[in-house]
Coordinates of C-alpha atoms in Angstrom, one line a residue:
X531 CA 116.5 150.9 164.0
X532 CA 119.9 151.1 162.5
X533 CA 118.9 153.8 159.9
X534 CA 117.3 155.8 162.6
X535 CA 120.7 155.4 164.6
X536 CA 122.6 156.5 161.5
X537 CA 120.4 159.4 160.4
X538 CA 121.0 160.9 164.0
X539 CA 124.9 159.6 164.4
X540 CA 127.0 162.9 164.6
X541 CA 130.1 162.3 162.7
X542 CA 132.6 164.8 161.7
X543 CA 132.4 164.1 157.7
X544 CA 134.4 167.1 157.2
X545 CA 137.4 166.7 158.6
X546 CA 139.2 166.2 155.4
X547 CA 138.4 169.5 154.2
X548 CA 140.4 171.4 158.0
X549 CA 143.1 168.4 157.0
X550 CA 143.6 169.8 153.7
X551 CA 143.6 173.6 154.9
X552 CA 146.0 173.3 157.6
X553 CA 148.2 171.4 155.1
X554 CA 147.9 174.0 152.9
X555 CA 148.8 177.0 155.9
X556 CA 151.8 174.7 156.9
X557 CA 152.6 174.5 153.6
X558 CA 152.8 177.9 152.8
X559 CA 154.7 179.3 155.8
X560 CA 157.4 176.0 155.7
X561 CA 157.4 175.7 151.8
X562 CA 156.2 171.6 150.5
X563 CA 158.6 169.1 152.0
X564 CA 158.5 166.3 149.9
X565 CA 159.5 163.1 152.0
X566 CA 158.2 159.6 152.3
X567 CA 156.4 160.9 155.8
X568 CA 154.3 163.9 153.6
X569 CA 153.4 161.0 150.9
X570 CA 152.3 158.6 153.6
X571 CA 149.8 161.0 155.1
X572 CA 149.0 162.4 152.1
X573 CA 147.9 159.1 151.0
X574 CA 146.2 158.1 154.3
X575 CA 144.3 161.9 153.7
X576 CA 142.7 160.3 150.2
X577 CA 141.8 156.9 152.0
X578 CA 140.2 159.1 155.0
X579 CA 138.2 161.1 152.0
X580 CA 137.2 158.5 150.3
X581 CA 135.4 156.2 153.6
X582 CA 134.1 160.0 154.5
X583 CA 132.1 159.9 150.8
X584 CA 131.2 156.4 151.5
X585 CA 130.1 157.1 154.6
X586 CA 128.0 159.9 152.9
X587 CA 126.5 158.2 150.9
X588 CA 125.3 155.2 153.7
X589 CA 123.8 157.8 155.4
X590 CA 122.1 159.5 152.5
X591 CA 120.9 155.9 151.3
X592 CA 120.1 155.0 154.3
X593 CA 117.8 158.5 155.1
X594 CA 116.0 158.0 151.7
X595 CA 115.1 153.7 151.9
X596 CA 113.6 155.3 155.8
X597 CA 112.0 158.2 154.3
X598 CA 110.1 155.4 151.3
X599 CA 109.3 153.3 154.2
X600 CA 107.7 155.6 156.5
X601 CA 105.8 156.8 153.2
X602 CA 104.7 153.2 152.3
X603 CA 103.2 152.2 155.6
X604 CA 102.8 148.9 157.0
X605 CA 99.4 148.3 156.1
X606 CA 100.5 148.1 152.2
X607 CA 103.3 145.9 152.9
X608 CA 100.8 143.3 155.1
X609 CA 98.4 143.4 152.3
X610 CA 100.9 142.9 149.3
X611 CA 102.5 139.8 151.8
X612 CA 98.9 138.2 152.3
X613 CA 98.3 138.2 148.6
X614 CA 101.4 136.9 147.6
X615 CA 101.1 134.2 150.3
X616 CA 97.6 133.2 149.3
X617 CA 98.5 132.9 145.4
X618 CA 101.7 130.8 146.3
X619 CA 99.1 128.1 148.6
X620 CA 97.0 128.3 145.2
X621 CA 100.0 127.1 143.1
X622 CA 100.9 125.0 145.8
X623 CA 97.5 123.1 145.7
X624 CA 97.8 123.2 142.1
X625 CA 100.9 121.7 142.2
X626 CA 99.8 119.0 144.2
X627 CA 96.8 117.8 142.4
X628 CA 98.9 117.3 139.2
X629 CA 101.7 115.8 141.0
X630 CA 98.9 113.5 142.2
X631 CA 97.1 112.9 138.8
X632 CA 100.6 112.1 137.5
X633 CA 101.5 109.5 140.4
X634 CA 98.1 108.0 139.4
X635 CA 98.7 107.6 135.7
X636 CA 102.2 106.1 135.9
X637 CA 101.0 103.5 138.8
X638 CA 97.9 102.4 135.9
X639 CA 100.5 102.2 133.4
X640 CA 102.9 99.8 135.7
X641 CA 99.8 97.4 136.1
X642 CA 99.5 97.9 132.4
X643 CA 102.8 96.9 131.7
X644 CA 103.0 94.2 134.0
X645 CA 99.7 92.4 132.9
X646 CA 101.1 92.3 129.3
X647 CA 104.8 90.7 130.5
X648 CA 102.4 88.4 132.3
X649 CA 100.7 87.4 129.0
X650 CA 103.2 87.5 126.7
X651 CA 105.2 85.3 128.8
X652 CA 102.1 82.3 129.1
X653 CA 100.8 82.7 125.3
X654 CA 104.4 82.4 124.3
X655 CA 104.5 79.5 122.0
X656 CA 107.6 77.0 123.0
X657 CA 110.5 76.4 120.9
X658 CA 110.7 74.3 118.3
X659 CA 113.4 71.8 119.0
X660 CA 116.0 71.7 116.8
X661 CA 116.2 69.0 114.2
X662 CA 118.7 66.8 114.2
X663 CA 120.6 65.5 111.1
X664 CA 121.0 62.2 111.0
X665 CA 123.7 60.7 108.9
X666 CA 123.6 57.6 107.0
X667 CA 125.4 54.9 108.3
X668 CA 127.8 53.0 105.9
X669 CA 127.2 49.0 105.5
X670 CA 130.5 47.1 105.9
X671 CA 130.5 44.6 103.9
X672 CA 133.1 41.4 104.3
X673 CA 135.3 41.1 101.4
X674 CA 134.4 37.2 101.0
X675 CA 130.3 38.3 100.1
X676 CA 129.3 39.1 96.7
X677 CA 128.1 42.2 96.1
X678 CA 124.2 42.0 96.2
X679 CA 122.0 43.4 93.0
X680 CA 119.7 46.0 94.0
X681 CA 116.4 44.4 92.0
X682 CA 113.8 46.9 91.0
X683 CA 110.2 46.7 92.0
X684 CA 109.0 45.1 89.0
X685 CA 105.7 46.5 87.2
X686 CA 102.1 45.1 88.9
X687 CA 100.9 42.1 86.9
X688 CA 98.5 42.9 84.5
X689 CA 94.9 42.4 85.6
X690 CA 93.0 39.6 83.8
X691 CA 89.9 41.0 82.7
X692 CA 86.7 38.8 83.1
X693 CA 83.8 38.6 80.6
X694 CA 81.5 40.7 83.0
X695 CA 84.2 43.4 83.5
X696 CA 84.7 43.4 79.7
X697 CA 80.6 43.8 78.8
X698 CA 81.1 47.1 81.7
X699 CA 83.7 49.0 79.5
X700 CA 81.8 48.2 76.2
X701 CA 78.8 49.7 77.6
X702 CA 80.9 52.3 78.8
X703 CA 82.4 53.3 75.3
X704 CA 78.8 53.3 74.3
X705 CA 78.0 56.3 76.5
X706 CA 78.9 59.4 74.9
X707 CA 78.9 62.3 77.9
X708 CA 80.0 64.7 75.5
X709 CA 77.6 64.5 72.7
X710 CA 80.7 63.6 70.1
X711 CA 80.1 60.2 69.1
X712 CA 79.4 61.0 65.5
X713 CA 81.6 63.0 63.2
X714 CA 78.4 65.1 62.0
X715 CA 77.8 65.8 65.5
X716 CA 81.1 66.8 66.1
X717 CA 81.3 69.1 63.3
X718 CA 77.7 71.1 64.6
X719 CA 79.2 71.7 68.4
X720 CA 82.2 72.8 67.0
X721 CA 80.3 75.4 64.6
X722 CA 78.0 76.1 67.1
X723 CA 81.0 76.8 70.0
X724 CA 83.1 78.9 67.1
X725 CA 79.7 81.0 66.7
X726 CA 79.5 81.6 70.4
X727 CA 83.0 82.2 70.9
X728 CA 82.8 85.1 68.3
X729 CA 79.5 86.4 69.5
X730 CA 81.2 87.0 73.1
X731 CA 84.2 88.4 71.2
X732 CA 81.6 90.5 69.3
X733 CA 80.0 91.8 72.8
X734 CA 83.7 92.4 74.4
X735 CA 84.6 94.8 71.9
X736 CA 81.8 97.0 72.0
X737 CA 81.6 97.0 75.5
X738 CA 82.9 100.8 76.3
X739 CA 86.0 101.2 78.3
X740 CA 86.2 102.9 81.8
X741 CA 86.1 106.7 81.3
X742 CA 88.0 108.8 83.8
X743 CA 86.1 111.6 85.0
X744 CA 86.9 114.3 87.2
X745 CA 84.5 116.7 89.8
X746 CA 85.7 120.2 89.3
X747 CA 84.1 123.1 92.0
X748 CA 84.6 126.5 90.4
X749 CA 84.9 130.3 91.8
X750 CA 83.4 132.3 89.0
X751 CA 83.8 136.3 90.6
X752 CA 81.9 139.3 89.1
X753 CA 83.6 142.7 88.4
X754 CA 81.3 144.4 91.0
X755 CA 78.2 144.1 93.3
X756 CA 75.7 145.5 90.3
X757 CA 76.6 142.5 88.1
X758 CA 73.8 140.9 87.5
X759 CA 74.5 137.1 89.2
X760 CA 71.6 135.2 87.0
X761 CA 73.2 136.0 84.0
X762 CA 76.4 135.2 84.5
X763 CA 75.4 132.0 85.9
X764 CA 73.1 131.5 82.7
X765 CA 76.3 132.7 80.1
X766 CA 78.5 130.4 82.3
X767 CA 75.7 127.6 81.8
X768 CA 75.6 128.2 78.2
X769 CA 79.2 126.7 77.8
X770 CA 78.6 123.4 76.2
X771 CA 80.8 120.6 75.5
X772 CA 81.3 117.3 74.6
X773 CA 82.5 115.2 77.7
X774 CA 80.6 118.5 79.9
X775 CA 78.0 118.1 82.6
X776 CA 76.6 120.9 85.0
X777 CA 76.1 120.8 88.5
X778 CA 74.6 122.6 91.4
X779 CA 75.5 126.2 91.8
X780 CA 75.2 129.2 94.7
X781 CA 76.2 132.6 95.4
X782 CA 78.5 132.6 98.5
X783 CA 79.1 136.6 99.8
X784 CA 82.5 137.7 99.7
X785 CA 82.9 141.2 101.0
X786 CA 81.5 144.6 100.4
X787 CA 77.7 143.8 99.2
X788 CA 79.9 141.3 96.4
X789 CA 78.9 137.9 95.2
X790 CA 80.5 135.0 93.8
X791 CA 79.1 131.6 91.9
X792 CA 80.1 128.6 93.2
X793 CA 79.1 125.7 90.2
X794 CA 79.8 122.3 90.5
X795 CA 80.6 120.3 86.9
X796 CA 81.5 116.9 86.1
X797 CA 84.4 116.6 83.0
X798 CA 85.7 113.4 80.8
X799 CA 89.3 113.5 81.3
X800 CA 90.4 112.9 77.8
X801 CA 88.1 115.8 76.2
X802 CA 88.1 119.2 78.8
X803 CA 90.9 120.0 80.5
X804 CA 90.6 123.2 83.1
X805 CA 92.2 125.7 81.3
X806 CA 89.9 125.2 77.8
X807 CA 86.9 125.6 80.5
X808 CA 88.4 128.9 82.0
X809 CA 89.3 130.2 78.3
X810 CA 85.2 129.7 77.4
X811 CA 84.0 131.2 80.9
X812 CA 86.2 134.0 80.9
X813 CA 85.0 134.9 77.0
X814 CA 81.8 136.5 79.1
X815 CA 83.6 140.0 79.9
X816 CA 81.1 141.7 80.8
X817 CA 80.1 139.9 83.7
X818 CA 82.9 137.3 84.6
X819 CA 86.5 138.9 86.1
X820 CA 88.1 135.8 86.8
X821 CA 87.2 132.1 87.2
X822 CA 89.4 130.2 89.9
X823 CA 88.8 126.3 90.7
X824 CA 88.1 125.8 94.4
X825 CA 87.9 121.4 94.2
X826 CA 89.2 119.1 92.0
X827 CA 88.5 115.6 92.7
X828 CA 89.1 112.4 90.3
X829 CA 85.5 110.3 90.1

């Protein structure tokens, strides 16, 4: 309504411009008259100019946001407001059900919480009482009283030994549990324990020590998809070492109709090392490009 009223307001926007030309005749016939009367007006001229121009420009604002309205339509507007309302009640309920889920969690995690401070507190073991240190309490003696020896506990009184008991530890010395009465026998078990004792010390030494031994997985790559993948995995099989054991191989594609060989091996630690096994599998030029290891896992 108000930008209708405006667009159709009659307002005299020009009247700076007959302002200025009848300054301009009066100033020409009279000659300027330069007094503080001319500059007030002349200053109160610019302020009328310049709420004209903004009064211009209202209108002109105001006659295009009427003319995009009119050219919009209602109907547009209603449906833009209905979908905008219905999305915000879908965030809304959203909104709600995780406010909800959240509620839910922190009211399990109270009850958590205060089974535990319930348990902790009846399962928790009382305190020790403290010990107390008792200090020895000093004998006053009279000065008239002797001083009293301390006598020591004088050594148990020797057991007389009857006839019976002494017929028991005869026949006890006559039992030999160890087999050493005799000197001769003596001699044999300790030749015969020396000869085991060096047999076992015999059977130590040879006993090999724990090799470490290492999985390797390696990427052999061909130059191009017309190598020939069977003999490069035979040349690469023909590499023979001490401390060298072949695996399981298989081509896996890489890209453009190309192959590589995946071959598992099993190395001694002290004997191969990875780069003497690259040197040998990259001495095949004509079929190998590069060798890469893919795994390397201590056994």
């Amino acid at each position: 309504m108000a930008a209708d009223f405006l667009m159709h307001e009659k307002i005299w926007f020009d009247k700076f411009k007959y302002d200025d030309a009848e300054k301009r005749y009066y100033e020409q016939m009279n000659g300027p008259v330069a007094s503080p009367s001319c500059q007030q007006e002349n200053g109160a001229s610019t302020i009328l100019r310049d709420i004209a121009r903004a009064r211009e420009n209202i209108q002109k604002s105001l006659a295009g946001s009427a003319s995009t309205t009119s050219s919009a339509g209602p109907g547009g507007d209603q449906n833009e407001l209905v979908t905008r309302i219905a999305n915000l009640e879908v965030e809304n309920q959203n909104l709600h059900s995780v406010v909800a889920d959240l509620q839910l969690a922190i009211s399990k995690l109270e009850t958590r919480l205060n089974t535990l401070e319930k348990s902790s507190t009846s399962h928790h073991p009382s305190a020790t009482p403290p010990t107390q240190h008792v200090t020895p309490m000093k004998k006053v003696e009279s000065p008239a009283a002797p001083p009293k020896k301390v006598e020591l506990p004088s050594a148990p009184p020797a057991k007389k030994v009857g006839p019976s008991e002494a017929d028991d530890e005869d026949e006890d010395d006559d039992i030999d549990l160890f087999g050493s009465g005799d000197e001769e026998e003596d001699q044999e078990a300790a030749k015969v324990r020396e000869e085991r004792l060096r047999q076992y010390a015999e059977k130590k030494s040879k006993k090999p020590g724990l090799i470490a031994k290492s999985s390797i997985l390696l990427d052999v790559k061909p130059w191009d998809d017309e190598t020939d993948m069977a003999k490069m995995e035979e040349c690469v099989r023909s590499v023979q070492m001490d401390g060298l054991v072949w695996g399981a191989s298989k081509l896996v594609p890489v890209g453009y109709g190309i192959k590589k060989l995946q071959i598992q091996c099993v190395v001694e630690d002290d004997k191969i090392g990875t780069d003497i096994l690259e040197e040998e599998i990259t001495k095949f030029e004509d079929y190998v490009q590069s060798v890469d290891i893919a795994a390397f896992n201590k056994i």
